[in-house]
Amino acid sequence: QADVIRYEEKLKEVLTQWLQEQDAHEPSSKIRRVVQALTDDEVGAEESEQALENKEAFSGNLVNLLADLNANGDLPALLFHFDRYSVEEIARSILERLKKDEQEWRKHSPEWEKKVKGWRDWHAGAKGREKAAQRAELKKDKAEGDKMERLQNAAAVDTSPLAIYANFDPDAPSEEFSFINWGTRYSANELDEDIKHLERYSTTPRFLLEGLRRGIAVHHSGLPKGYRVLVESLFRIGFCRVVVSTEDLALGVNMPAKASVFCGDSPALNALMYRQCAGRAGRRGFDLLGKVIFYGIPNERVKQVVLSRLPALRGNYPLTPTLSLRLVSLLVDSGHAPSARDAVSDLLKIDKLTVGSDITRDQTLYNLRFSVEYLIRAQVMDSNGAPLHPWFNLASFLYNNEPANLALLALFREGYIHKICNDNLIDAKRNLMQVLSFLFCRQYISRANFDKEAFAVNNRTPSKVILPDLEPAAYEIIRRHNEDVLNVFTELAVMYAIQHGDELGPDNELPLSGHAVEATLTPFNSTFLQSLKKTRLSSRSRSPFVAMSGHGDVYRNVDELSRTVRRGVQLTKHVLPAIELFKAETTNVGEGQRYINAYLWDFYMHGQDKPIVEANGIQKSQIWYLLYDFSMAIDAMITAIKDLMHKGQRGIDDDMTSVAGESVAGASTAAVQEDWAAEPLDAEDKLGGAAGLEARAAVLNSTSASNVPLEKERSDEAEALSGGGAASDVELIKPEHVSARDWRVYEVFWHLQKDFNEKFKAMWA
C-alpha cells in the first residue's frame, strides 16, 4: 500500500507538469496522447435511447452480463437499484430467463437426455436393488465372522455404473443455469430445510424462494427478516453469489462482493451513494481488485456520478420545540444529574448547532428560550420545566412527527378527539383516521396538475385522492394553535432584533441580487418626505424592503414571518411548529396551490396499493415507507396513551405526575382537568372539579399497587398453535382508575391501529 501511495504521488507530479505545458490542449501533446491511449473505444460512442429504455433488452442482457462475470470469476456480485419494487422485478426477470433457457436447453441437449435416461434406469432397478439388499442382510446375519468383517460389509457401496444417479434430481435446477457455489460447506439438504422453514413461518414470496435454489436473492427492508438473515448468511459463505439490493446493503452490512453492478439510473444515485455502493466491491484478503459496473445507465450520467465531488457536510438537526422539550425533560427526569447537565450544556456551547447553517449560538439560546415559553403556554411543562401530563406524553412520544404532534395535542386539549371518539366505533375510527391523515405523513398534489371535476367524472378507482375537509371546529382549534405559535415566535424575532441590532447591522442588501443599498443624504425638509416619515409604521423585526409596503411587526401567519423577517434572524418555516390548514379560502402562500393527498385515508378505506399508485400518484417504491411511518406514528400515540394510564394509576402511591396535570415539582401552574379533554365531564365520570379529584384519589388509594393490564393476550400455547396471534385475539380490559371517556379514546385508537396494520401487513407481506 505504501508503494501504491508513492506511485500515485509521482504520477500526479508528472501529469501536473504535462498539464502545465503550453501545448497541453493540442492533440499531439503528451497528456492528450496518454488520455487517448487509455480511453476505451466505447466511451463517447453514440448511445441509443431506445436501447436504454427497452425493458426486455435490459432484463435479457443482464443475464448475459452475470454469465460473463461467472465465466471470468467475478462473482459474487451485488446488483444495486434504488427502487424496492424494481429490485424484485430484476430478480424475477433473471429467474424467469434462466428457467426459460434451461427448458430450451433440456429439450435439445443429448447430455441431458442421457442423464434422464440413466436416472430412469436407476429407478427401474429399485426393486431389484431392494431384494438384493434384503438377501445380503439375511446372509450377513447368518454369516460368522469377526467385528471387522461385519463393518466392512456394512460399509459396502453400490459400484454399479448407474449408482451416480442415486442423488440426481431432474426437477432441480441445472448447474449450467444457476449461480450457486456448491463448493461451500452448505448443502442442498440444508437449503431445502431453510426454505421449508421460511415457507412455514414467514410470508416470503414464492419466486424469492425459487431464486435461492439458483443462487439469486433479493435484499431490502420490506422483506421478512428470516429471509434477509438467510440471504446475508448464504452470501457471506459464498453459496448465493448474486444479490439484487437497494441501498440497504451499501451501509452497515458486512457483505463484500467481487463486483458491484449499478442496474439502471435513479435520482438516488449520487456521488455519495456511488462511493458507498462501489465500496462493496473487492473482498479484503480475497480480491486484489474489485469491479464496478454500470448497466443500463447513459455514459454522461456515469461521468457525472463518478467525477462529482462529495456533497458538503451539512447538519439537519434544528432546535425545535419538541427537541427543547426533550432537553428540559432530560434535566428534570434525572433530577438535574451532573451527566444530564453536562450533556445539555455541551450541546448549547456549540457555536453552530446545525452544521453549515447561519444560526449562531446566541440565536440558538433564543430559540430554546421561546420554545420553552411556547411549551409552557401549551401546558406541556410548568414554569420550572417539569413535564405536565398528559400533554407531555403525546408531544414527546411523537417527537419524529413535529409539528403534527403539537397540533394533535391542541385537538386533545380542546376535547375534539374525545368528541369524535364518542361516536359509534365505525364512524369514530373513520373520523379519527381523517384527522390523522390531515396531520401526519403529508403528501401533496398540485392544483395546477389536478382537475377535480374531470377526476370525479373519470375516476374508476376506490380512491378519493383529495382529502375531505375537516369539521370547522377542528380547523378553528388548529388556527388558534397556529396563532399561539405565531405570537410566541414573533416575540422572539422582535426581541432578538432589538437586543442584537448592533451585531446584525443594517439590513440593506436586496434579497435577490445581494446588492447593498447605501443611505442617501437627501434632506428631509420636503413636505412629501415629512409626510412619509409621519405615517410610516414602526418595524423592528420585519425586513425594511417589505416594511416599505406598509407592514410593521404584525404578521398574518408563520409563513409570512419566516419569509419577511429581517436579515440575521434565522426563523425557517419548518422549525416553527405551525401546521398548514389547506382550506379552500386560505390566503397562505403555497397552501392555495396544493391539495393534501388522501393516500392514507384511501388506503385505510380500501387497503389496495394499486389505486394509490394510479390515482393518488404515489410512487410504488415509496408506498411502503410512507405507510410504515404512519404505522409507527399510531404506535407511538397508543404507547403514549397507555403510559399515561399507567402513570395515572400509580400517580398517588409513587408520587408521580397524575392525569390532573400536576407536575413533579408541584409548582403552581394552570390546572389541567383530570380528564384529558377540557370539556366538562360526562355523567359517566359522576364528579368534576376538586370533588372529582378527591373522589379519584380515594379510588387510587384503594386500588392495588400493581397495574391493571390494558390488554389481555392469549396464552403462549394458544398463540403457538395458531401460528402467531393477531390483534383481534387480544381482549381489552379497562383499568378501574381510567374514566369511561378516556378509555373510549384508547379503544378507538387501538382498533384503528389494528385495522390499519392488518391491511398494511397484507399489502407488503
Coordinates of N, CA and C in Angstrom, one line a residue, residues 500-627:
H500 N -30.0 42.5 19.7 CA -28.8 42.3 18.9 C -28.7 43.1 17.6
G501 N -29.3 44.3 17.7 CA -29.4 45.1 16.5 C -28.0 45.6 16.0
D502 N -27.1 45.9 17.0 CA -25.8 46.3 16.6 C -25.0 45.2 16.0
E503 N -25.2 44.0 16.4 CA -24.4 42.8 15.8 C -25.0 42.5 14.4
L504 N -26.3 42.7 14.3 CA -26.9 42.4 13.0 C -26.6 43.4 11.9
G505 N -26.4 44.7 12.4 CA -26.1 45.7 11.4 C -27.3 46.1 10.6
P506 N -27.1 47.0 9.6 CA -28.2 47.5 8.8 C -28.6 46.4 7.8
D507 N -29.9 46.2 7.6 CA -30.5 45.3 6.7 C -30.7 46.0 5.4
N508 N -29.6 46.2 4.6 CA -29.7 47.0 3.4 C -29.3 46.2 2.1
E509 N -29.3 44.9 2.2 CA -29.0 44.1 1.0 C -30.3 43.7 0.3
L510 N -30.3 43.9 -1.0 CA -31.5 43.4 -1.7 C -31.6 41.9 -1.7
P511 N -32.8 41.3 -1.5 CA -33.0 39.9 -1.3 C -32.4 39.0 -2.4
L512 N -32.6 39.4 -3.6 CA -32.2 38.5 -4.7 C -30.8 38.8 -5.3
S513 N -30.5 40.1 -5.6 CA -29.2 40.4 -6.1 C -28.1 40.5 -5.1
G514 N -28.5 40.7 -3.8 CA -27.5 40.9 -2.8 C -26.8 42.3 -2.8
H515 N -27.3 43.2 -3.7 CA -26.7 44.5 -3.8 C -27.1 45.3 -2.6
A516 N -26.0 46.0 -2.0 CA -26.2 46.8 -0.8 C -26.7 48.2 -1.2
V517 N -27.8 48.7 -0.6 CA -28.4 50.0 -0.8 C -27.9 50.9 0.3
E518 N -27.0 51.9 -0.1 CA -26.5 52.8 0.9 C -27.4 53.9 1.2
A519 N -27.3 54.4 2.4 CA -28.2 55.6 2.8 C -27.8 56.8 2.1
T520 N -28.8 57.6 1.7 CA -28.5 58.8 0.9 C -28.6 60.0 1.9
L521 N -28.0 61.1 1.4 CA -28.0 62.4 2.2 C -29.1 63.3 1.8
T522 N -30.2 62.8 1.3 CA -31.3 63.6 0.9 C -31.9 64.3 2.1
P523 N -32.1 65.6 2.1 CA -32.7 66.3 3.2 C -34.1 66.0 3.4
F524 N -34.6 65.9 4.6 CA -36.0 65.6 4.9 C -36.8 66.8 5.1
N525 N -36.5 67.9 4.4 CA -37.3 69.1 4.6 C -38.5 69.2 3.6
S526 N -38.6 68.3 2.7 CA -39.7 68.3 1.7 C -41.0 67.9 2.4
T527 N -42.1 68.4 1.9 CA -43.4 68.0 2.5 C -43.7 66.5 2.3
F528 N -43.3 66.0 1.1 CA -43.6 64.6 0.8 C -42.8 63.7 1.8
L529 N -41.5 63.9 2.0 CA -40.7 63.1 2.9 C -41.2 63.2 4.3
Q530 N -41.6 64.4 4.7 CA -42.1 64.6 6.1 C -43.4 63.8 6.3
S531 N -44.2 63.8 5.3 CA -45.5 63.0 5.3 C -45.2 61.5 5.5
L532 N -44.2 61.0 4.6 CA -43.9 59.6 4.7 C -43.3 59.3 6.1
K533 N -42.5 60.1 6.7 CA -41.9 59.9 8.0 C -43.0 59.8 9.1
K534 N -44.0 60.6 9.0 CA -45.0 60.7 10.0 C -46.0 59.4 9.9
T535 N -46.2 58.9 8.7 CA -47.2 57.9 8.5 C -46.6 56.5 8.5
R536 N -45.3 56.4 8.5 CA -44.6 55.0 8.4 C -44.9 54.2 9.7
L537 N -45.0 52.9 9.5 CA -45.1 52.0 10.6 C -43.8 51.6 11.2
S538 N -43.7 51.5 12.5 CA -42.5 51.1 13.2 C -42.3 49.6 12.9
S539 N -41.1 49.3 12.5 CA -40.7 47.9 12.2 C -39.4 47.6 12.7
R540 N -39.3 46.6 13.6 CA -38.0 46.2 14.2 C -37.6 44.8 13.7
S541 N -38.5 43.9 13.5 CA -38.1 42.6 13.1 C -38.4 42.3 11.6
R542 N -39.2 43.2 10.9 CA -39.5 43.0 9.5 C -38.4 43.5 8.7
S543 N -38.2 42.8 7.5 CA -37.3 43.3 6.5 C -37.7 44.7 6.1
P544 N -36.7 45.7 6.0 CA -37.1 47.0 5.6 C -37.7 47.1 4.2
F545 N -37.3 46.2 3.3 CA -37.8 46.2 2.0 C -39.2 45.8 1.9
V546 N -39.7 45.0 2.9 CA -41.1 44.6 3.0 C -41.8 45.7 3.8
A547 N -41.2 46.2 4.8 CA -41.8 47.3 5.6 C -42.1 48.5 4.7
M548 N -41.4 48.7 3.7 CA -41.7 49.9 2.8 C -43.1 49.8 2.2
S549 N -43.7 48.6 2.2 CA -45.1 48.5 1.6 C -46.1 48.7 2.7
G550 N -45.7 49.2 3.9 CA -46.7 49.5 4.9 C -46.9 48.4 6.0
H551 N -45.9 47.5 6.1 CA -46.0 46.4 7.0 C -45.1 46.7 8.3
G552 N -45.7 46.4 9.4 CA -44.9 46.5 10.7 C -44.5 45.2 11.2
D553 N -44.5 45.0 12.5 CA -44.2 43.8 13.2 C -45.3 42.9 13.5
V554 N -46.4 43.1 12.8 CA -47.6 42.2 12.9 C -47.6 41.3 11.6
Y555 N -47.6 40.0 11.9 CA -47.6 39.1 10.7 C -48.9 38.3 10.7
R556 N -49.3 38.0 9.5 CA -50.6 37.3 9.3 C -50.4 35.8 9.7
N557 N -49.3 35.2 9.4 CA -49.1 33.8 9.6 C -47.6 33.4 9.7
V558 N -47.3 32.2 10.1 CA -46.0 31.8 10.2 C -45.2 31.8 8.9
D559 N -45.9 31.5 7.8 CA -45.2 31.6 6.5 C -44.7 33.0 6.2
E560 N -45.5 34.0 6.5 CA -45.1 35.4 6.3 C -44.0 35.7 7.2
L561 N -44.0 35.3 8.5 CA -43.0 35.6 9.4 C -41.6 35.0 8.9
S562 N -41.6 33.8 8.5 CA -40.3 33.2 8.0 C -39.8 33.8 6.7
R563 N -40.7 34.3 5.9 CA -40.3 34.9 4.6 C -39.9 36.3 4.7
T564 N -40.4 37.1 5.6 CA -40.2 38.6 5.6 C -39.5 39.1 6.8
V565 N -39.0 38.2 7.7 CA -38.2 38.7 8.8 C -36.9 39.3 8.3
R566 N -36.3 40.1 9.1 CA -35.1 40.8 8.7 C -33.9 39.9 8.6
R567 N -32.9 40.3 7.8 CA -31.7 39.5 7.7 C -31.0 39.3 9.0
G568 N -30.5 38.1 9.3 CA -29.8 37.9 10.5 C -30.7 37.1 11.5
V569 N -32.0 37.2 11.4 CA -32.9 36.5 12.3 C -33.3 35.2 11.6
Q570 N -32.8 34.1 12.0 CA -33.0 32.8 11.3 C -34.2 32.1 11.9
L571 N -35.3 32.3 11.2 CA -36.6 31.6 11.5 C -37.1 30.9 10.3
T572 N -36.9 29.6 10.2 CA -37.3 28.9 9.0 C -38.7 28.3 9.3
K573 N -39.5 28.2 8.2 CA -40.9 27.7 8.4 C -40.9 26.3 8.9
H574 N -40.0 25.5 8.6 CA -40.0 24.1 9.0 C -39.6 23.9 10.5
V575 N -39.1 24.9 11.1 CA -38.7 24.8 12.5 C -39.9 25.2 13.4
L576 N -40.7 26.1 12.9 CA -41.8 26.6 13.7 C -43.0 25.6 13.7
P577 N -43.5 25.3 14.8 CA -44.5 24.2 14.9 C -45.9 24.5 14.5
A578 N -46.1 25.3 13.5 CA -47.4 25.6 13.0 C -47.7 24.6 11.9
I579 N -49.0 24.4 11.6 CA -49.4 23.4 10.6 C -50.3 24.0 9.6
E580 N -50.1 23.8 8.3 CA -50.9 24.5 7.3 C -52.3 23.9 7.3
L581 N -53.3 24.8 7.1 CA -54.7 24.4 7.2 C -55.2 23.8 5.8
F582 N -54.8 24.4 4.7 CA -55.2 23.9 3.4 C -56.7 24.0 3.2
K583 N -57.3 25.1 3.7 CA -58.7 25.3 3.4 C -58.9 26.0 2.1
A584 N -60.1 25.9 1.6 CA -60.3 26.4 0.2 C -60.1 27.9 0.2
E585 N -60.5 28.6 1.3 CA -60.4 30.1 1.3 C -59.0 30.6 1.9
T586 N -58.0 29.7 2.0 CA -56.8 30.1 2.6 C -56.1 31.1 1.8
T587 N -55.3 32.0 2.5 CA -54.5 33.0 1.8 C -53.0 32.8 2.0
N588 N -52.6 31.7 2.6 CA -51.2 31.5 2.8 C -50.6 31.1 1.5
V589 N -49.3 31.6 1.3 CA -48.6 31.2 0.1 C -48.3 29.7 0.1
G590 N -48.6 29.1 -0.9 CA -48.3 27.6 -1.0 C -49.5 26.8 -0.7
E591 N -50.3 27.2 0.3 CA -51.5 26.4 0.6 C -52.5 26.4 -0.5
G592 N -52.7 27.6 -1.1 CA -53.7 27.7 -2.2 C -53.3 27.0 -3.4
Q593 N -52.1 26.5 -3.5 CA -51.6 25.9 -4.8 C -51.6 24.4 -4.7
R594 N -51.9 23.8 -3.5 CA -51.8 22.4 -3.3 C -53.0 21.8 -2.6
Y595 N -53.3 20.5 -2.8 CA -54.2 19.8 -2.0 C -53.4 18.8 -1.1
I596 N -54.1 18.3 -0.1 CA -53.5 17.2 0.7 C -53.9 15.9 0.1
N597 N -52.9 15.1 -0.3 CA -53.2 13.8 -0.8 C -53.8 12.9 0.2
A598 N -54.9 12.2 -0.2 CA -55.6 11.4 0.8 C -55.2 9.9 0.7
Y599 N -53.9 9.7 0.4 CA -53.4 8.3 0.3 C -53.6 7.5 1.5
L600 N -53.4 8.1 2.7 CA -53.6 7.4 4.0 C -55.0 7.0 4.2
W601 N -55.9 8.0 4.0 CA -57.3 7.8 4.2 C -57.8 6.7 3.2
D602 N -57.4 6.8 1.9 CA -57.8 5.9 0.9 C -57.3 4.5 1.2
F603 N -56.0 4.4 1.6 CA -55.5 3.0 1.9 C -56.3 2.4 3.1
Y604 N -56.6 3.2 4.1 CA -57.4 2.7 5.2 C -58.7 2.2 4.8
M605 N -59.3 2.9 3.8 CA -60.7 2.5 3.4 C -60.7 1.3 2.5
H606 N -59.7 1.1 1.5 CA -59.7 0.0 0.6 C -58.6 -1.0 0.7
G607 N -57.5 -0.5 1.3 CA -56.4 -1.5 1.6 C -55.6 -2.0 0.3
Q608 N -55.7 -1.2 -0.8 CA -55.0 -1.6 -2.0 C -53.9 -0.7 -2.4
D609 N -52.8 -1.2 -2.9 CA -51.7 -0.3 -3.3 C -51.8 0.1 -4.7
K610 N -52.5 -0.6 -5.6 CA -52.6 -0.2 -7.0 C -53.3 1.1 -7.2
P611 N -54.5 1.3 -6.5 CA -55.1 2.6 -6.7 C -54.3 3.8 -6.1
I612 N -53.5 3.5 -5.1 CA -52.6 4.5 -4.5 C -51.6 5.0 -5.5
V613 N -51.1 4.1 -6.4 CA -50.2 4.4 -7.4 C -50.9 5.1 -8.6
E614 N -52.0 4.5 -9.1 CA -52.6 5.0 -10.3 C -53.4 6.3 -10.0
A615 N -54.1 6.4 -9.0 CA -55.0 7.5 -8.7 C -54.3 8.6 -7.8
N616 N -53.7 8.1 -6.7 CA -53.1 9.1 -5.8 C -51.8 9.6 -6.3
G617 N -51.1 8.9 -7.2 CA -49.9 9.3 -7.7 C -48.7 9.1 -6.8
I618 N -48.8 8.2 -5.9 CA -47.6 7.9 -5.0 C -46.8 6.8 -5.7
Q619 N -45.5 7.1 -5.8 CA -44.6 6.1 -6.4 C -44.7 4.8 -5.7
K620 N -44.7 3.7 -6.4 CA -44.8 2.4 -5.8 C -43.7 2.1 -4.9
S621 N -42.5 2.6 -5.2 CA -41.4 2.3 -4.3 C -41.5 3.1 -3.0
Q622 N -42.3 4.1 -2.9 CA -42.4 4.9 -1.7 C -43.6 4.5 -0.8
I623 N -44.5 3.7 -1.3 CA -45.7 3.4 -0.6 C -45.4 2.8 0.8
W624 N -44.6 1.7 0.8 CA -44.3 1.0 2.0 C -43.7 1.9 3.0
Y625 N -42.7 2.8 2.6 CA -42.1 3.7 3.6 C -43.1 4.7 4.2
L626 N -44.0 5.2 3.4 CA -44.9 6.2 3.9 C -45.9 5.5 4.9
L627 N -46.4 4.3 4.5 CA -47.4 3.6 5.4 C -46.7 3.2 6.6

